[in-house]
């Protein structure tokens, strides 16, 4: 499949108001991309879009709501003349072991981190295919490649996202849509501010294997 240059990118970013999503929005707009920033943090998202200026836009999109997805895709297509990239980046942590995670908290993490990405792929794939193909990038984590203690729901959601990525990559390849996952280690963003002291240091040493083993 041919690569898309930054100037050709018509990109929807979830969780784009701050953290990793905002950094990606800043970088790609500076390199000529059209970026629809979405989030549930309306003030931060609107401020970022104003800082970047057109063609960047902000729209509220709760990734767990299918109707929000439909409206966001319609806006991207109307404003950018199409959509050829989705950065499924929104996510939340939950710090707690299996015993310390209530069923409600578990479902909430899965709803946003995993089902939210599923809804996004379903909503965006027809538009990306109509644009001639493109790419979906899902932000998983090192927690989507190995187990960590004290953060059970998050680990489950990110492993699920790793699997969804691989399944969707096969399903969407015939439509010229590449589906990839990113697996960052700890990055100092607002998401990790609530991390209990010592949680990172208590984790097993990562063993990510060779590229062939994890691909
Ligand atoms: P962050 O908290 O700064 O950003 C996450 C964004 O997602 C926030 O703007 C938040 O408002 C948004 N969000 C939360 N719930 C949402 C919902 N229902 N709908 C739409 N948006 C919602 O954190 P970050 O570190 O930038 O995280 C971005 C992604 O990177 C997440 O998926 C996270 O799991 C992943 N990640 C982060 C780290 C890290 O150490 N920071 C490591 C690995 C993976």
CSV table of C-alpha atoms and ligand atoms in Angstrom, one decimal:
chain,number,residue,atom,x,y,z
A,1,UNK,CA,0.0,0.0,0.0
A,2,UNK,CA,1.3,3.5,-0.8
A,3,UNK,CA,2.2,5.8,2.1
A,4,UNK,CA,0.3,8.9,2.8
A,5,UNK,CA,2.4,12.1,3.1
A,6,UNK,CA,1.6,14.5,6.0
A,7,UNK,CA,0.2,17.1,3.6
A,8,UNK,CA,-2.4,14.5,2.3
A,9,UNK,CA,-3.5,13.5,5.8
A,10,UNK,CA,-7.1,14.1,6.7
A,11,UNK,CA,-7.0,12.8,10.3
A,12,UNK,CA,-9.4,12.4,13.2
A,13,UNK,CA,-7.7,12.2,16.6
A,14,UNK,CA,-9.5,11.0,19.7
A,15,UNK,CA,-8.4,12.2,23.1
A,16,UNK,CA,-6.7,15.0,21.3
A,17,UNK,CA,-7.2,17.8,23.8
A,18,UNK,CA,-4.0,17.1,25.8
A,19,UNK,CA,-1.2,14.6,26.3
A,20,UNK,CA,-0.1,12.3,23.4
A,21,UNK,CA,-3.0,13.2,21.2
A,22,UNK,CA,-2.4,17.0,21.5
A,23,UNK,CA,1.3,16.5,20.7
A,24,UNK,CA,0.5,14.5,17.6
A,25,UNK,CA,-2.1,17.1,16.5
A,26,UNK,CA,0.5,19.9,16.9
A,27,UNK,CA,3.2,17.9,15.0
A,28,UNK,CA,1.0,16.8,12.1
A,29,UNK,CA,-0.7,20.2,11.6
A,30,UNK,CA,2.8,21.8,11.5
A,31,UNK,CA,3.7,19.3,8.7
A,32,UNK,CA,0.6,20.2,6.7
A,33,UNK,CA,-2.1,17.7,7.8
A,34,UNK,CA,-5.7,18.5,8.3
A,35,UNK,CA,-6.6,17.5,11.9
A,36,UNK,CA,-10.0,17.1,13.5
A,37,UNK,CA,-9.2,17.1,17.3
A,38,UNK,CA,-11.8,15.3,19.4
A,39,UNK,CA,-12.2,14.8,23.1
A,40,UNK,CA,-14.6,15.2,26.0
A,41,UNK,CA,-12.5,18.1,27.4
A,42,UNK,CA,-14.2,20.8,25.4
A,43,UNK,CA,-12.3,23.8,26.8
A,44,UNK,CA,-8.9,22.2,26.3
A,45,UNK,CA,-9.8,20.9,22.9
A,46,UNK,CA,-11.2,24.2,21.6
A,47,UNK,CA,-8.1,26.1,23.0
A,48,UNK,CA,-5.8,23.7,21.1
A,49,UNK,CA,-7.7,24.2,17.9
A,50,UNK,CA,-7.6,27.9,18.3
A,51,UNK,CA,-3.9,27.8,19.0
A,52,UNK,CA,-3.2,25.8,15.9
A,53,UNK,CA,-5.6,27.7,13.7
A,54,UNK,CA,-7.4,26.4,10.6
A,55,UNK,CA,-7.7,23.8,9.2
A,56,UNK,CA,-7.5,22.3,12.7
A,57,UNK,CA,-10.9,22.0,14.3
A,58,UNK,CA,-12.3,20.7,17.6
A,59,UNK,CA,-15.4,18.6,18.1
A,60,UNK,CA,-16.7,16.9,21.1
A,61,UNK,CA,-16.6,13.1,20.7
A,62,UNK,CA,-17.1,10.6,23.5
A,63,UNK,CA,-15.6,7.5,22.0
A,64,UNK,CA,-18.0,5.3,23.8
A,65,UNK,CA,-21.0,6.8,22.0
A,66,UNK,CA,-21.7,5.5,18.5
A,67,UNK,CA,-23.8,8.6,17.6
A,68,UNK,CA,-20.9,10.9,18.4
A,69,UNK,CA,-18.7,8.9,16.0
A,70,UNK,CA,-21.2,9.3,13.2
A,71,UNK,CA,-21.4,13.1,13.6
A,72,UNK,CA,-17.6,13.4,13.8
A,73,UNK,CA,-17.0,11.4,10.6
A,74,UNK,CA,-19.6,13.5,8.8
A,75,UNK,CA,-17.8,16.7,10.0
A,76,UNK,CA,-14.4,15.5,8.9
A,77,UNK,CA,-15.7,14.5,5.4
A,78,UNK,CA,-17.6,17.8,5.0
A,79,UNK,CA,-14.7,20.1,6.2
A,80,UNK,CA,-11.7,18.2,4.8
A,81,UNK,CA,-13.3,16.7,1.7
A,82,UNK,CA,-12.7,13.2,3.1
A,83,UNK,CA,-11.1,11.2,5.9
A,84,UNK,CA,-8.0,8.9,5.4
A,85,UNK,CA,-6.7,8.5,8.9
A,86,UNK,CA,-7.9,7.7,12.4
A,87,UNK,CA,-5.8,8.0,15.5
A,88,UNK,CA,-7.7,6.0,18.1
A,89,UNK,CA,-5.8,7.5,21.1
A,90,UNK,CA,-8.4,8.3,23.8
A,91,UNK,CA,-7.9,6.2,26.9
A,92,UNK,CA,-8.3,6.2,30.7
A,93,UNK,CA,-6.4,4.4,33.4
A,94,UNK,CA,-7.7,2.5,36.4
A,95,UNK,CA,-5.3,1.8,39.2
A,96,UNK,CA,-6.3,-1.3,41.1
A,97,UNK,CA,-5.8,-5.0,41.2
A,98,UNK,CA,-8.5,-7.5,40.1
A,99,UNK,CA,-9.8,-7.5,43.7
A,100,UNK,CA,-9.7,-3.7,43.9
A,101,UNK,CA,-11.5,-3.0,40.6
A,102,UNK,CA,-15.3,-2.9,40.7
A,103,UNK,CA,-17.3,-4.4,37.9
A,104,UNK,CA,-18.5,-0.9,37.1
A,105,UNK,CA,-14.9,0.4,36.8
A,106,UNK,CA,-13.9,-2.6,34.7
A,107,UNK,CA,-16.7,-2.0,32.3
A,108,UNK,CA,-16.0,1.7,32.1
A,109,UNK,CA,-12.3,1.1,31.1
A,110,UNK,CA,-13.3,-1.5,28.5
A,111,UNK,CA,-16.0,0.8,27.2
A,112,UNK,CA,-13.6,3.6,26.5
A,113,UNK,CA,-10.3,1.9,25.8
A,114,UNK,CA,-11.5,-1.0,23.8
A,115,UNK,CA,-15.1,-0.6,22.7
A,116,UNK,CA,-14.4,3.1,21.9
A,117,UNK,CA,-11.7,2.0,19.4
A,118,UNK,CA,-14.0,-0.6,17.9
A,119,UNK,CA,-16.8,2.0,17.4
A,120,UNK,CA,-14.2,4.3,15.8
A,121,UNK,CA,-12.9,1.7,13.4
A,122,UNK,CA,-16.5,0.8,12.4
A,123,UNK,CA,-17.5,4.4,11.9
A,124,UNK,CA,-14.4,5.6,10.0
A,125,UNK,CA,-13.6,2.6,7.8
A,126,UNK,CA,-16.3,3.3,5.2
A,127,UNK,CA,-15.1,6.9,4.9
A,128,UNK,CA,-11.4,5.9,4.7
A,129,UNK,CA,-12.2,3.3,2.1
A,130,UNK,CA,-14.2,5.9,0.1
A,131,UNK,CA,-11.0,8.1,0.2
A,132,UNK,CA,-9.1,5.3,-1.5
A,133,UNK,CA,-7.6,3.8,1.6
A,134,UNK,CA,-5.6,5.0,4.6
A,135,UNK,CA,-4.6,4.1,8.1
A,136,UNK,CA,-6.0,3.4,11.6
A,137,UNK,CA,-3.6,3.7,14.5
A,138,UNK,CA,-4.7,2.5,17.9
A,139,UNK,CA,-2.8,3.5,21.0
A,140,UNK,CA,-2.3,0.3,23.0
A,141,UNK,CA,0.6,0.2,25.5
A,142,UNK,CA,3.3,-2.0,26.7
A,143,UNK,CA,0.4,-3.1,29.0
A,144,UNK,CA,-1.1,-4.6,25.8
A,145,UNK,CA,2.0,-6.9,25.4
A,146,UNK,CA,2.5,-8.3,28.9
A,147,UNK,CA,0.9,-8.4,32.3
A,148,UNK,CA,1.3,-5.7,34.9
A,149,UNK,CA,0.1,-5.9,38.5
A,150,UNK,CA,-2.2,-3.4,40.1
A,151,UNK,CA,-3.8,-2.1,36.9
A,152,UNK,CA,-6.0,-5.1,35.8
A,153,UNK,CA,-8.7,-3.4,33.8
A,154,UNK,CA,-6.3,-1.3,31.9
A,155,UNK,CA,-4.1,-4.3,31.0
A,156,UNK,CA,-7.2,-6.2,29.9
A,157,UNK,CA,-8.4,-3.3,27.7
A,158,UNK,CA,-5.0,-2.8,26.0
A,159,UNK,CA,-4.5,-6.6,25.3
A,160,UNK,CA,-8.0,-6.5,23.8
A,161,UNK,CA,-7.0,-3.6,21.7
A,162,UNK,CA,-3.9,-5.4,20.5
A,163,UNK,CA,-6.2,-8.3,19.4
A,164,UNK,CA,-8.7,-5.9,17.8
A,165,UNK,CA,-5.9,-4.3,15.8
A,166,UNK,CA,-4.8,-7.6,14.4
A,167,UNK,CA,-8.3,-8.7,13.5
A,168,UNK,CA,-9.2,-5.3,11.9
A,169,UNK,CA,-5.9,-5.3,10.0
A,170,UNK,CA,-7.0,-8.5,8.2
A,171,UNK,CA,-10.6,-7.4,7.8
A,172,UNK,CA,-9.7,-4.0,6.3
A,173,UNK,CA,-6.7,-4.8,4.2
A,174,UNK,CA,-8.8,-5.5,1.1
A,175,UNK,CA,-10.1,-1.9,1.4
A,176,UNK,CA,-6.5,-0.6,1.5
A,177,UNK,CA,-6.8,0.4,5.2
A,178,UNK,CA,-3.7,-0.4,7.3
A,179,UNK,CA,-4.5,-1.0,11.0
A,180,UNK,CA,-1.6,-0.6,13.5
A,181,UNK,CA,-1.1,-0.4,17.2
A,182,UNK,CA,1.3,1.7,19.2
A,183,UNK,CA,2.7,0.4,22.5
A,184,UNK,CA,4.3,3.3,24.4
A,185,UNK,CA,6.0,2.8,27.8
A,186,UNK,CA,5.4,5.3,30.6
A,187,UNK,CA,5.2,8.9,29.3
A,188,UNK,CA,4.7,11.9,31.7
A,189,UNK,CA,1.1,13.1,30.7
A,190,UNK,CA,-1.9,13.9,32.9
A,191,UNK,CA,-3.0,10.3,32.7
A,192,UNK,CA,-0.1,9.0,34.8
A,193,UNK,CA,-0.5,11.8,37.5
A,194,UNK,CA,-2.7,9.5,39.6
A,195,UNK,CA,-0.4,6.5,39.4
A,196,UNK,CA,0.4,5.2,42.9
A,197,UNK,CA,4.0,5.6,44.1
A,198,UNK,CA,6.1,2.6,43.2
A,199,UNK,CA,3.6,1.0,40.8
A,200,UNK,CA,5.9,1.4,37.8
A,201,UNK,CA,9.0,0.2,39.7
A,202,UNK,CA,7.1,-2.9,40.9
A,203,UNK,CA,6.4,-4.2,37.4
A,204,UNK,CA,8.1,-7.2,35.9
A,205,UNK,CA,10.9,-6.3,33.5
A,206,UNK,CA,9.4,-6.1,30.0
A,207,UNK,CA,10.1,-8.8,27.6
A,208,UNK,CA,8.8,-7.7,24.3
A,209,UNK,CA,10.5,-10.2,22.1
A,210,UNK,CA,11.7,-9.7,18.6
A,211,UNK,CA,9.7,-7.8,16.0
A,212,UNK,CA,8.7,-11.1,14.4
A,213,UNK,CA,7.4,-12.4,17.7
A,214,UNK,CA,5.1,-9.4,18.4
A,215,UNK,CA,4.1,-8.6,14.8
B,1,LIG,P1,-4.2,11.9,28.7
B,1,LIG,O1,-5.1,11.7,29.9
B,1,LIG,O2,-3.4,13.1,28.7
B,1,LIG,O3,-5.0,11.9,27.4
B,1,LIG,C1,-6.1,11.0,27.2
B,1,LIG,C2,-7.3,11.8,26.6
B,1,LIG,O4,-8.4,10.9,26.4
B,1,LIG,C3,-7.7,13.0,27.5
B,1,LIG,O5,-7.7,14.2,26.8
B,1,LIG,C4,-9.1,12.5,27.9
B,1,LIG,O6,-10.0,13.6,28.1
B,1,LIG,C5,-9.5,11.7,26.7
B,1,LIG,N1,-10.7,10.8,27.0
B,1,LIG,C6,-10.9,10.2,28.1
B,1,LIG,N2,-12.1,9.5,28.1
B,1,LIG,C7,-12.6,9.8,26.8
B,1,LIG,C8,-13.8,9.5,26.2
B,1,LIG,N3,-14.8,8.7,26.7
B,1,LIG,N4,-14.0,10.0,24.9
B,1,LIG,C9,-13.1,10.8,24.3
B,1,LIG,N5,-11.9,11.1,24.9
B,1,LIG,C10,-11.7,10.7,26.2
B,1,LIG,O7,-3.3,10.6,28.6
B,1,LIG,P2,-2.2,10.2,27.5
B,1,LIG,O8,-1.0,9.7,28.2
B,1,LIG,O9,-2.0,11.3,26.4
B,1,LIG,O10,-2.9,8.9,26.9
B,1,LIG,C11,-3.2,8.8,25.5
B,1,LIG,C12,-3.3,7.3,25.1
B,1,LIG,O11,-2.0,6.8,25.4
B,1,LIG,C13,-4.2,6.5,26.0
B,1,LIG,O12,-4.9,5.5,25.2
B,1,LIG,C14,-3.3,5.8,27.0
B,1,LIG,O13,-3.8,4.6,27.5
B,1,LIG,C15,-2.1,5.6,26.1
B,1,LIG,N6,-0.8,5.3,26.8
B,1,LIG,C16,-0.3,6.3,27.6
B,1,LIG,C17,0.9,6.0,28.3
B,1,LIG,C18,1.5,7.0,29.3
B,1,LIG,O14,2.4,6.6,30.0
B,1,LIG,N7,1.1,8.3,29.3
B,1,LIG,C19,1.6,4.8,28.1
B,1,LIG,C20,1.0,3.9,27.2
B,1,LIG,C21,-0.2,4.2,26.6
